[in-house]
Short mmCIF file of C-alpha atoms in Angstrom, two decimals:
data_model
loop_
_atom_site.label_atom_id
_atom_site.label_comp_id
_atom_site.label_asym_id
_atom_site.label_seq_id
_atom_site.Cartn_x
_atom_site.Cartn_y
_atom_site.Cartn_z
CA MET A 123 96.67 -100.70 -8.25
CA MET A 124 93.61 -98.69 -9.20
CA ALA A 125 90.78 -100.54 -10.90
CA THR A 126 90.85 -99.85 -14.61
CA MET A 127 88.42 -99.94 -17.48
CA THR A 128 89.50 -101.65 -20.70
CA THR A 129 87.78 -103.01 -23.78
CA HIS A 130 87.64 -106.52 -25.21
CA HIS A 131 86.35 -106.90 -28.77
CA ASN A 132 84.30 -103.73 -28.36
CA PHE A 133 83.03 -104.76 -24.92
CA GLU A 134 83.70 -102.48 -21.98
CA VAL A 135 85.49 -104.38 -19.21
CA ILE A 136 85.01 -102.85 -15.77
CA PRO A 137 85.11 -104.42 -12.28
CA GLY A 138 82.62 -107.26 -12.31
CA THR A 139 82.97 -107.98 -16.03
CA GLU A 140 84.82 -111.24 -16.74
CA ILE A 141 86.45 -112.61 -19.91
CA MET A 142 85.43 -116.26 -20.14
CA GLN A 143 86.19 -119.36 -22.16
CA ALA A 144 84.25 -119.98 -25.35
CA ASP A 145 81.91 -122.38 -23.51
CA GLY A 146 81.09 -119.77 -20.86
CA THR A 147 83.33 -121.17 -18.12
CA ALA A 148 85.82 -118.95 -16.32
CA LYS A 149 89.47 -118.38 -17.18
CA LYS A 150 90.28 -118.66 -13.51
CA THR A 151 93.36 -117.40 -11.74
CA LEU A 152 94.49 -118.03 -8.19
CA ILE A 153 93.04 -114.99 -6.43
CA PRO A 154 94.26 -114.09 -3.86
CA VAL A 155 97.72 -115.21 -4.93
CA PRO A 156 99.04 -117.64 -2.28
CA SER A 157 102.40 -116.99 -0.69
CA SER A 158 105.22 -119.53 -0.50
CA ASP A 159 104.58 -120.01 3.23
CA PRO A 160 103.08 -123.41 4.17
CA ARG A 161 101.31 -121.65 7.07
CA ASP A 162 99.33 -119.54 4.59
CA PRO A 163 95.71 -120.80 4.89
CA LEU A 164 95.43 -120.72 1.10
CA ASN A 165 98.17 -123.40 1.03
CA TRP A 166 96.61 -125.68 3.64
CA SER A 167 95.70 -129.19 2.56
CA ARG A 168 92.14 -130.00 1.61
CA LYS A 169 91.76 -131.95 4.84
CA TRP A 170 92.59 -128.93 6.98
CA LYS A 171 90.39 -126.61 4.96
CA LEU A 172 87.43 -128.97 5.29
CA MET A 173 88.06 -129.36 9.02
CA VAL A 174 88.04 -125.60 9.52
CA MET A 175 84.88 -125.29 7.45
CA ALA A 176 83.17 -128.07 9.40
CA SER A 177 84.10 -126.41 12.69
CA GLN A 178 82.58 -123.08 11.68
CA TRP A 179 79.56 -124.78 10.09
CA LEU A 180 78.73 -126.53 13.37
CA PHE A 181 79.44 -123.34 15.34
CA THR A 182 76.99 -121.49 13.08
CA TRP A 183 74.35 -124.19 13.38
CA ILE A 184 74.60 -124.26 17.18
CA SER A 185 74.50 -120.45 17.45
CA VAL A 186 71.45 -120.11 15.21
CA THR A 187 69.47 -122.89 16.92
CA ASN A 188 70.16 -121.05 20.15
CA ALA A 189 69.02 -117.66 18.91
CA LEU A 190 66.08 -118.43 16.61
CA SER A 191 64.15 -121.36 18.12
CA LEU A 192 61.84 -119.70 20.63
CA ALA A 193 58.56 -119.55 18.66
CA PRO A 194 57.15 -123.06 19.35
CA MET A 195 57.63 -122.45 23.09
CA PHE A 196 55.55 -119.24 23.09
CA PRO A 197 52.43 -120.79 24.71
CA ILE A 198 54.43 -122.28 27.59
CA ILE A 199 56.57 -119.18 28.22
CA GLY A 200 53.54 -116.91 27.81
CA ALA A 201 51.56 -118.87 30.39
CA GLU A 202 54.43 -118.85 32.92
CA PHE A 203 55.21 -115.13 32.66
CA LYS A 204 51.68 -113.97 31.63
CA LEU A 205 52.81 -112.43 28.32
CA ASP A 206 50.76 -111.32 25.32
CA ASP A 207 51.69 -112.00 21.69
CA ASN A 208 53.62 -108.74 21.28
CA GLN A 209 55.74 -109.42 24.37
CA LEU A 210 56.47 -112.93 23.15
CA ALA A 211 57.39 -111.69 19.67
CA LEU A 212 59.75 -109.15 21.24
CA LEU A 213 61.73 -112.03 22.75
CA VAL A 214 62.61 -112.94 19.16
CA GLY A 215 62.81 -109.35 17.90
CA ILE A 216 65.34 -108.22 20.52
CA THR A 217 67.64 -111.07 19.54
CA ILE A 218 67.32 -110.22 15.87
CA ILE A 219 68.18 -106.53 16.28
CA THR A 220 71.27 -107.26 18.37
CA LEU A 221 72.30 -109.99 15.91
CA GLY A 222 72.37 -107.39 13.16
CA PHE A 223 74.19 -104.49 14.76
CA ALA A 224 76.73 -106.46 16.82
CA ASN A 225 78.71 -107.15 13.65
CA PHE A 226 79.82 -103.53 13.49
CA PHE A 227 82.23 -104.31 16.33
CA ILE A 228 82.70 -108.06 15.80
CA VAL A 229 84.29 -107.57 12.35
CA PRO A 230 86.99 -105.11 13.51
CA LEU A 231 87.63 -107.23 16.62
CA SER A 232 88.22 -110.32 14.49
CA ASN A 233 90.57 -108.36 12.23
CA ILE A 234 92.51 -107.02 15.21
CA PHE A 235 92.68 -110.10 17.45
CA GLY A 236 92.03 -112.87 14.93
CA ARG A 237 89.13 -115.15 14.04
CA ARG A 238 90.15 -117.87 16.51
CA ALA A 239 90.38 -115.66 19.59
CA ILE A 240 87.03 -113.95 18.97
CA SER A 241 85.33 -117.28 18.20
CA LEU A 242 86.67 -118.77 21.44
CA VAL A 243 85.67 -115.81 23.60
CA PHE A 244 82.22 -115.50 22.08
CA SER A 245 81.51 -119.22 22.27
CA VAL A 246 82.15 -118.99 26.02
CA LEU A 247 79.80 -115.99 26.20
CA ILE A 248 77.16 -117.91 24.21
CA THR A 249 77.36 -120.71 26.77
CA LEU A 250 76.87 -118.25 29.62
CA THR A 251 73.83 -116.65 27.95
CA CYS A 252 72.31 -120.12 27.53
CA VAL A 253 72.63 -120.65 31.26
CA TRP A 254 71.10 -117.21 31.86
CA GLN A 255 68.10 -118.05 29.64
CA ALA A 256 67.59 -121.39 31.36
CA LEU A 257 67.60 -119.74 34.81
CA ALA A 258 65.58 -116.60 33.93
CA SER A 259 62.85 -116.10 36.52
CA SER A 260 61.07 -113.11 34.96
CA HIS A 261 60.16 -111.69 31.56
CA ARG A 262 62.61 -108.83 32.06
CA SER A 263 65.47 -111.20 32.85
CA LEU A 264 64.66 -113.44 29.87
CA LEU A 265 64.43 -110.41 27.57
CA ALA A 266 67.85 -109.18 28.72
CA ALA A 267 69.33 -112.64 28.25
CA ARG A 268 67.91 -112.80 24.74
CA ALA A 269 69.40 -109.40 23.88
CA VAL A 270 72.87 -110.41 25.07
CA ASN A 271 72.52 -113.77 23.36
CA GLY A 272 71.92 -111.99 20.06
CA LEU A 273 75.04 -109.87 20.57
CA VAL A 274 77.31 -112.87 21.07
CA CYS A 275 75.64 -115.19 18.53
CA ALA A 276 76.23 -112.53 15.85
CA THR A 277 79.66 -114.08 15.27
CA SER A 278 77.79 -116.74 13.27
CA GLU A 279 76.84 -114.12 10.67
CA THR A 280 80.29 -112.72 9.89
CA ILE A 281 83.27 -114.79 11.11
CA PRO A 282 82.40 -117.82 8.92
CA VAL A 283 82.24 -115.50 5.89
CA GLN A 284 85.61 -114.00 6.83
CA MET A 285 87.04 -117.50 7.31
CA ILE A 286 85.87 -118.52 3.84
CA ALA A 287 87.67 -115.49 2.37
CA ASP A 288 90.81 -116.40 4.37
CA VAL A 289 90.98 -120.07 3.40
CA PHE A 290 89.43 -120.43 -0.05
CA PHE A 291 90.28 -118.87 -3.39
CA LEU A 292 87.89 -116.47 -5.07
CA HIS A 293 86.56 -119.07 -7.50
CA GLU A 294 85.73 -121.41 -4.57
CA ARG A 295 83.95 -118.93 -2.33
CA GLY A 296 80.53 -119.18 -3.96
CA LEU A 297 80.30 -122.90 -3.18
CA TRP A 298 81.45 -122.59 0.42
CA THR A 299 79.30 -119.54 1.08
CA GLY A 300 76.36 -121.69 -0.01
CA VAL A 301 77.47 -124.39 2.43
CA TYR A 302 77.60 -121.75 5.16
CA PHE A 303 74.06 -120.58 4.35
CA ALA A 304 72.94 -124.21 4.55
CA GLY A 305 74.19 -124.43 8.14
CA TYR A 306 72.64 -121.09 9.02
CA PHE A 307 69.17 -121.82 7.70
CA LEU A 308 69.14 -125.44 8.86
CA GLY A 309 69.77 -124.07 12.33
CA ALA A 310 66.90 -121.62 11.93
CA PHE A 311 64.53 -124.34 10.70
CA LEU A 312 65.57 -127.42 12.69
CA GLY A 313 66.02 -125.48 15.94
CA PRO A 314 62.27 -124.87 16.39
CA ILE A 315 61.61 -128.56 15.84
CA MET A 316 64.02 -129.35 18.67
CA SER A 317 62.65 -126.65 20.97
CA GLY A 318 59.00 -127.58 20.43
CA THR A 319 59.60 -131.27 21.08
CA ILE A 320 61.73 -130.73 24.19
CA ALA A 321 59.45 -128.04 25.65
CA ALA A 322 56.36 -130.23 25.23
CA ARG A 323 57.97 -133.11 27.12
CA HIS A 324 60.41 -131.55 29.56
CA GLY A 325 59.62 -127.82 29.77
CA TRP A 326 61.09 -124.83 27.94
CA ARG A 327 64.09 -124.48 30.26
CA SER A 328 65.32 -127.93 29.24
CA PHE A 329 65.84 -126.67 25.71
CA PHE A 330 68.24 -124.00 26.94
CA TRP A 331 70.11 -126.54 29.06
CA LEU A 332 70.57 -128.58 25.89
CA GLU A 333 71.81 -125.44 24.14
CA THR A 334 74.23 -124.89 27.02
CA ALA A 335 75.71 -128.33 26.36
CA LEU A 336 75.88 -127.70 22.59
CA ALA A 337 77.53 -124.32 23.14
CA GLY A 338 80.07 -126.00 25.41
CA LEU A 339 80.73 -128.48 22.61
CA SER A 340 81.36 -125.57 20.23
CA ILE A 341 84.10 -124.29 22.57
CA ILE A 342 85.88 -127.65 22.28
CA LEU A 343 85.39 -127.76 18.50
CA ILE A 344 86.89 -124.31 18.01
CA ALA A 345 89.78 -125.00 20.38
CA VAL A 346 90.72 -128.26 18.65
CA THR A 347 89.81 -127.78 14.99
CA PHE A 348 89.83 -124.04 14.26
CA PRO A 349 93.35 -122.57 13.96
CA GLU A 350 93.83 -118.89 13.18
CA THR A 351 92.92 -118.21 9.53
CA LYS A 352 93.75 -114.51 9.36
CA TYR A 353 97.01 -114.19 7.45
CA HIS A 354 98.67 -111.16 5.92
CA ARG A 355 100.34 -111.74 2.58
CA ASP A 356 102.00 -109.13 0.39
CA HIS A 357 99.69 -108.94 -2.62
CA ARG A 358 102.11 -106.64 -4.44
CA ALA A 359 104.91 -109.23 -4.33
CA HIS A 360 103.08 -111.67 -6.57
CA ILE A 361 101.72 -111.74 -10.07
CA SER A 362 98.77 -114.04 -10.54
CA ALA A 363 99.19 -116.72 -13.15
CA PRO A 364 96.40 -118.36 -15.13
CA LEU A 365 95.18 -121.59 -13.70
CA GLN A 366 94.87 -123.06 -17.17
CA ASN A 367 98.36 -123.78 -18.52
CA PRO A 368 98.22 -124.01 -22.33
CA ASN A 369 101.51 -125.97 -22.45
CA THR A 370 100.29 -128.93 -20.44
CA GLU A 371 97.59 -131.54 -20.64
CA LYS A 372 96.74 -131.37 -16.94
CA SER A 373 93.12 -131.25 -16.00
CA SER A 374 91.39 -128.18 -14.59
CA LEU A 375 91.33 -129.85 -11.18
CA ASP A 376 95.13 -130.14 -11.11
CA ALA A 377 95.48 -126.54 -12.25
CA LEU A 378 93.38 -125.31 -9.34
CA THR A 379 95.85 -126.72 -6.81
CA PRO A 380 98.44 -124.42 -5.17
CA THR A 381 102.06 -125.51 -5.60
CA VAL A 382 102.90 -125.26 -1.88
CA LYS A 383 101.45 -127.93 0.44
CA GLY A 384 100.95 -126.67 3.95
CA ARG A 385 99.15 -126.99 7.26
CA PRO A 386 98.52 -124.79 10.30
CA SER A 387 101.48 -124.14 12.56
CA ARG A 388 101.53 -124.52 16.34
CA ALA A 389 101.43 -120.73 16.67
CA GLN A 390 98.15 -120.65 14.74
CA PHE A 391 96.59 -122.80 17.45
CA MET A 392 97.48 -120.37 20.23
CA PRO A 393 94.27 -119.13 21.89
CA PHE A 394 95.26 -115.48 21.58
CA ARG A 395 97.65 -113.40 19.51
CA ASN A 396 99.06 -109.90 19.69
CA PRO A 397 96.74 -107.23 18.30
CA ASP A 398 97.29 -106.42 14.64
CA PRO A 399 99.57 -103.35 14.31
CA HIS A 400 97.02 -101.86 11.90
CA TRP A 401 94.29 -102.00 14.55
CA LYS A 402 93.40 -98.31 14.30
CA MET A 403 92.91 -98.65 10.57
CA PHE A 404 90.70 -101.72 11.02
CA ILE A 405 88.46 -99.91 13.49
CA VAL A 406 87.90 -97.02 11.11
CA ARG A 407 87.69 -99.11 7.95
CA ASP A 408 85.47 -101.91 9.26
CA ILE A 409 82.98 -99.53 10.85
CA TRP A 410 82.97 -96.88 8.12
CA THR A 411 82.95 -99.13 5.03
CA PRO A 412 79.55 -100.81 5.67
CA ILE A 413 78.04 -97.38 6.32
CA LYS A 414 79.54 -96.00 3.09
CA ILE A 415 78.56 -98.91 0.87
CA PHE A 416 75.05 -98.98 2.34
CA PHE A 417 74.24 -96.17 -0.08
CA ASN A 418 75.52 -98.11 -3.11
CA PRO A 419 72.30 -99.04 -5.02
CA ILE A 420 73.48 -102.54 -5.93
CA ILE A 421 74.55 -103.43 -2.37
CA LEU A 422 71.44 -101.90 -0.77
CA TRP A 423 69.28 -103.77 -3.29
CA ALA A 424 71.02 -107.07 -2.43
CA GLY A 425 70.46 -106.41 1.28
CA LEU A 426 66.76 -105.78 0.73
CA MET A 427 66.50 -108.89 -1.44
CA LEU A 428 67.86 -110.86 1.53
CA ALA A 429 65.59 -109.04 3.97
CA GLY A 430 62.33 -109.70 2.09
CA PRO A 431 62.35 -113.53 2.02
CA ALA A 432 64.12 -113.80 5.40
CA ASP A 433 61.51 -111.63 7.07
CA ILE A 434 58.67 -113.52 5.38
CA VAL A 435 60.03 -116.60 7.13
CA LEU A 436 60.27 -114.58 10.35
CA PHE A 437 56.62 -113.55 9.91
CA PHE A 438 55.58 -117.19 9.75
CA ASN A 439 57.97 -118.09 12.57
CA ILE A 440 56.59 -115.62 15.13
CA THR A 441 52.98 -116.32 14.15
CA GLU A 442 53.08 -120.12 13.92
CA SER A 443 52.31 -120.69 17.61
CA PRO A 444 49.57 -118.00 17.97
CA VAL A 445 47.83 -119.39 14.86
CA LEU A 446 48.37 -123.14 15.08
CA ALA A 447 48.06 -123.46 18.87
CA ALA A 448 44.67 -121.70 18.73
CA PRO A 449 41.35 -123.06 17.45
CA PRO A 450 40.60 -124.70 15.09
CA TYR A 451 44.06 -126.33 15.01
CA LEU A 452 44.98 -126.61 18.72
CA PHE A 453 48.52 -127.80 18.02
CA LYS A 454 50.75 -128.58 21.00
CA PRO A 455 54.32 -127.11 21.06
CA ASP A 456 55.89 -130.24 19.58
CA ALA A 457 53.38 -130.28 16.70
CA VAL A 458 54.06 -126.59 16.03
CA GLY A 459 57.75 -127.40 15.94
CA TYR A 460 57.26 -130.23 13.47
CA THR A 461 55.72 -127.83 10.94
CA ASN A 462 59.22 -126.39 10.52
CA PHE A 463 60.15 -129.48 8.55
CA ALA A 464 58.36 -127.74 5.66
CA PHE A 465 60.79 -124.81 5.89
CA THR A 466 63.68 -127.30 5.93
CA ILE A 467 62.51 -129.22 2.86
CA GLY A 468 61.89 -126.02 0.91
CA ALA A 469 65.27 -124.64 1.94
CA LEU A 470 67.12 -127.78 0.85
CA ILE A 471 65.41 -127.71 -2.55
CA GLY A 472 66.45 -124.08 -2.89
CA LEU A 473 70.04 -124.76 -1.89
CA VAL A 474 70.53 -127.40 -4.58
CA THR A 475 68.77 -125.46 -7.35
CA ALA A 476 69.47 -121.73 -7.00
CA GLY A 477 73.23 -121.75 -7.53
CA PRO A 478 73.35 -124.17 -10.48
CA PHE A 479 70.33 -122.55 -12.13
CA SER A 480 71.75 -119.02 -11.89
CA ASP A 481 75.15 -120.25 -13.10
CA TRP A 482 73.47 -121.96 -16.09
CA VAL A 483 71.52 -118.82 -16.95
CA ALA A 484 74.70 -116.69 -16.74
CA ALA A 485 76.80 -119.18 -18.76
CA ARG A 486 74.16 -119.34 -21.49
CA ALA A 487 74.07 -115.56 -21.75
CA THR A 488 77.89 -115.45 -21.77
CA ARG A 489 78.09 -117.77 -24.76
CA LYS A 490 75.67 -115.53 -26.63
CA ASN A 491 77.77 -112.49 -25.64
CA GLY A 492 80.99 -113.75 -27.21
CA GLY A 493 82.59 -115.01 -24.00
CA VAL A 494 82.16 -111.80 -21.99
CA ARG A 495 80.22 -112.24 -18.75
CA GLU A 496 78.48 -109.41 -16.97
CA PRO A 497 77.28 -109.92 -13.38
CA GLU A 498 73.78 -108.89 -14.47
CA MET A 499 73.51 -112.05 -16.58
CA ARG A 500 72.51 -114.10 -13.53
CA LEU A 501 69.58 -111.82 -12.63
CA PRO A 502 66.94 -113.47 -14.89
CA ALA A 503 67.24 -116.55 -12.69
CA LEU A 504 65.50 -114.54 -9.98
CA TRP A 505 62.11 -114.28 -11.67
CA PHE A 506 60.81 -117.75 -10.89
CA TYR A 507 61.96 -117.58 -7.27
CA VAL A 508 60.55 -114.07 -6.77
CA PHE A 509 57.21 -115.38 -8.03
CA THR A 510 57.23 -118.28 -5.54
CA THR A 511 58.28 -115.88 -2.77
CA LEU A 512 55.29 -113.60 -3.31
CA LEU A 513 53.00 -116.59 -3.83
CA CYS A 514 54.00 -118.10 -0.46
CA LEU A 515 53.11 -114.88 1.34
CA ILE A 516 49.75 -114.54 -0.41
CA LEU A 517 48.70 -118.16 0.12
CA GLY A 518 50.09 -118.35 3.65
CA SER A 519 48.26 -115.23 4.84
CA LEU A 520 45.03 -116.34 3.16
CA GLY A 521 45.40 -119.71 4.88
CA TYR A 522 45.85 -117.97 8.23
CA GLN A 523 42.90 -115.64 7.81
CA ARG A 524 40.44 -118.09 6.29
CA GLN A 525 41.59 -120.96 8.50
CA TRP A 526 42.39 -123.32 5.69
CA HIS A 527 43.43 -126.85 6.51
CA TRP A 528 46.80 -126.71 8.23
CA GLY A 529 48.40 -128.71 5.38
CA HIS A 530 47.86 -125.80 2.98
CA ILE A 531 49.48 -123.36 5.40
CA VAL A 532 52.46 -125.64 5.94
CA VAL A 533 53.04 -126.48 2.27
CA TRP A 534 52.25 -123.18 0.53
CA GLY A 535 53.29 -120.83 3.31
CA TYR A 536 56.12 -122.55 5.14
CA GLY A 537 57.43 -124.79 2.36
CA LEU A 538 57.60 -122.08 -0.29
CA GLY A 539 58.98 -119.71 2.38
CA GLY A 540 61.91 -122.06 2.96
CA LEU A 541 62.47 -122.26 -0.80
CA SER A 542 62.45 -118.47 -1.08
CA VAL A 543 64.90 -117.74 1.71
CA THR A 544 67.65 -119.89 0.18
CA THR A 545 67.16 -118.84 -3.45
CA VAL A 546 66.41 -115.13 -3.82
CA PRO A 547 69.12 -114.04 -1.32
CA THR A 548 71.66 -116.50 -2.77
CA ILE A 549 71.32 -115.08 -6.29
CA ALA A 550 71.08 -111.44 -5.17
CA ILE A 551 74.08 -111.61 -2.83
CA ALA A 552 76.08 -113.51 -5.47
CA TYR A 553 75.35 -110.69 -7.92
CA ALA A 554 76.51 -108.01 -5.47
CA ILE A 555 79.69 -109.96 -4.70
CA ASP A 556 80.33 -110.44 -8.43
CA CYS A 557 80.25 -106.64 -8.72
CA TYR A 558 82.34 -105.91 -5.61
CA LYS A 559 84.32 -109.08 -4.79
CA PRO A 560 86.83 -107.61 -2.26
CA ILE A 561 84.10 -106.49 0.17
CA SER A 562 82.04 -109.67 0.43
CA GLY A 563 82.15 -109.49 4.24
CA GLU A 564 80.98 -105.89 4.30
CA ILE A 565 78.17 -106.72 1.86
CA MET A 566 76.99 -109.38 4.32
CA ILE A 567 77.00 -106.81 7.15
CA VAL A 568 74.78 -104.46 5.12
CA ALA A 569 72.47 -107.36 4.19
CA THR A 570 72.27 -108.55 7.78
CA VAL A 571 71.47 -105.07 9.11
CA CYS A 572 68.69 -104.66 6.52
CA LYS A 573 67.25 -108.08 7.35
CA ASN A 574 67.41 -107.73 11.11
CA LEU A 575 66.28 -104.10 11.35
CA ILE A 576 63.13 -104.79 9.34
CA GLY A 577 62.61 -108.06 11.19
CA PHE A 578 62.88 -106.34 14.57
CA SER A 579 60.09 -103.95 13.65
CA PHE A 580 57.75 -106.88 13.03
CA SER A 581 57.60 -107.67 16.72
CA TYR A 582 55.99 -104.27 17.30
CA TRP A 583 53.30 -104.09 14.63
CA VAL A 584 52.43 -107.48 13.13
CA PHE A 585 50.04 -108.63 15.85
CA ASP A 586 48.47 -105.23 16.49
CA LEU A 587 47.91 -104.62 12.78
CA ALA A 588 46.35 -108.06 12.32
CA ALA A 589 44.07 -107.50 15.32
CA SER A 590 42.94 -104.01 14.27
CA SER A 591 42.38 -104.69 10.57
CA LYS A 592 39.15 -106.10 9.19
CA ASN A 593 41.29 -108.26 6.89
CA GLY A 594 43.22 -109.76 9.80
CA TRP A 595 46.44 -111.52 8.88
CA ILE A 596 46.18 -110.43 5.25
CA THR A 597 46.95 -106.78 6.12
CA PRO A 598 50.40 -107.26 7.75
CA ALA A 599 51.21 -109.82 5.07
CA MET A 600 50.55 -107.22 2.36
CA VAL A 601 52.85 -104.73 4.12
CA ILE A 602 55.58 -107.38 4.01
CA PHE A 603 54.58 -108.05 0.39
CA ALA A 604 55.38 -104.42 -0.43
CA PHE A 605 58.76 -104.64 1.36
CA THR A 606 59.57 -107.70 -0.76
CA ALA A 607 58.11 -106.72 -4.13
CA ALA A 608 59.61 -103.20 -4.32
CA PRO A 609 63.29 -104.24 -4.46
CA ALA A 610 62.35 -107.18 -6.71
CA LEU A 611 60.98 -104.71 -9.29
CA PHE A 612 64.31 -102.84 -9.17
CA THR A 613 65.87 -105.96 -10.71
CA ILE A 614 64.44 -104.91 -14.09
CA PRO A 615 66.43 -101.66 -14.51
CA LEU A 616 69.50 -103.33 -13.01
CA TYR A 617 69.37 -105.97 -15.73
CA TYR A 618 68.61 -103.55 -18.55
CA GLY A 619 71.67 -101.34 -18.18
CA LEU A 620 71.50 -99.61 -14.81
CA GLY A 621 73.62 -102.28 -13.09
CA LYS A 622 76.57 -101.80 -15.43
CA ARG A 623 76.15 -98.03 -15.28
CA ILE A 624 76.47 -98.14 -11.48
CA ARG A 625 79.56 -100.34 -11.75
CA ARG A 626 81.07 -97.85 -14.19
CA TRP A 627 80.40 -94.98 -11.77
CA THR A 628 82.17 -96.87 -8.96
CA LYS A 629 85.02 -98.45 -10.98
CA ASP A 630 87.70 -96.33 -9.26
CA SER A 631 86.34 -96.79 -5.74
CA ASP A 632 88.82 -97.96 -3.11
CA VAL A 633 86.48 -100.88 -2.28
CA HIS A 634 88.05 -102.72 -5.23
CA ARG A 635 91.40 -102.69 -3.36
CA MET A 636 90.11 -103.64 0.11
CA GLU A 637 91.44 -107.21 -0.03
CA ASP A 638 95.03 -105.97 -0.33
CA ILE A 639 95.10 -105.47 3.46
CA ILE A 640 93.85 -108.38 5.53
#
């Protein structure tokens, strides 16, 4: 059915606009509508859903610690292979660029062969790349291993998001997407702590042997606790019913529960399945759709709002060893790794504040708007977090250049950086998904490509620009400042009418019907 535009008490209702309760809470419906099949993942018990989520959460955490934990080991690896700062940074950059673009083929593969099969195959490949990194005897070999590792670890950036869409209803996805991001960023922040400590005591190769064991554990986890979640249901055969039944006194919690109680079948635990008969369509759709929606201003803006804070953290990540291991700080690898606790603390604060704060801001605006919620109503929640994002970059780069006490660098640079990377992207991506709910996975692909493409470029120019500029570290930091501030300024016209105008222009787009075929 084509998306339509209606009116509600003189308000224009287009995709993204929601009619709410008087108190600003949603009149939720079960979307997607579950089938009557107990094997339907939407009908699985809470226990099974939580088990599947835990499996993918750990898989994500293990994959990210593998891919993004090299920085504290830079001095040791650089001394062994005689590498300069640019060559060391490229070991991170090559992983980041392959992480981003691999999802163009991982998404169609998971739609054709299933989430379980691709997760199993790629977890085996991740294990093999860990062995390769541990045994690398040259810079060229290690660089190749890092590139392949990025390709196979990219499953951590899309399959969990697809799984969430398979297993949870639309009104639940925001919460569980936040849980996924928690696993992702905790891997990015705790991984360097692990790598720095292990490398300082047992050598850098020992870290990759540990990652080999963890990756092997992920194979077992997926095999035992991750049944196939891809399930095709006939959306046209059902009519969604309101979750709130006016004829009963049941609570909202009871109303959110599907009527069919189910669990995975034995067939859903098979390691492989026959290719989906629509495989040709998936190849075309899953490759073409991210390219097409890349030019949608709202989706591109959300991708850049993810890229800015994420690449600020990357800036600090690839520079922490060159700065803190040098005079006047002279940190050893384990001490460099411990500074990542600041990222972790900031990230956790962001994770528990960004979602509730943006929901409160949107609900307050909804009440003032007569119970009609527009996606743009959550955008004012960004201003405080954008301010802290830009502040962390300014203070962190000044601390680097003027050699402030390391505590200032760690708190104002790293701590606020961790806060930024779990707040600004969370609100921006939530806004884009509010506008275009059926393509949440494709939105994440666009955001990941933006983040990783910009991040990859850092490995080429950050150190050279800092070395050649009279302002040192401040100059590359101000370039990153511009990358971050420009899309943040675009939030203003989005909030003051442009966002709804763009949604009106795209109201009949086929992206609003993408979820009909899974």
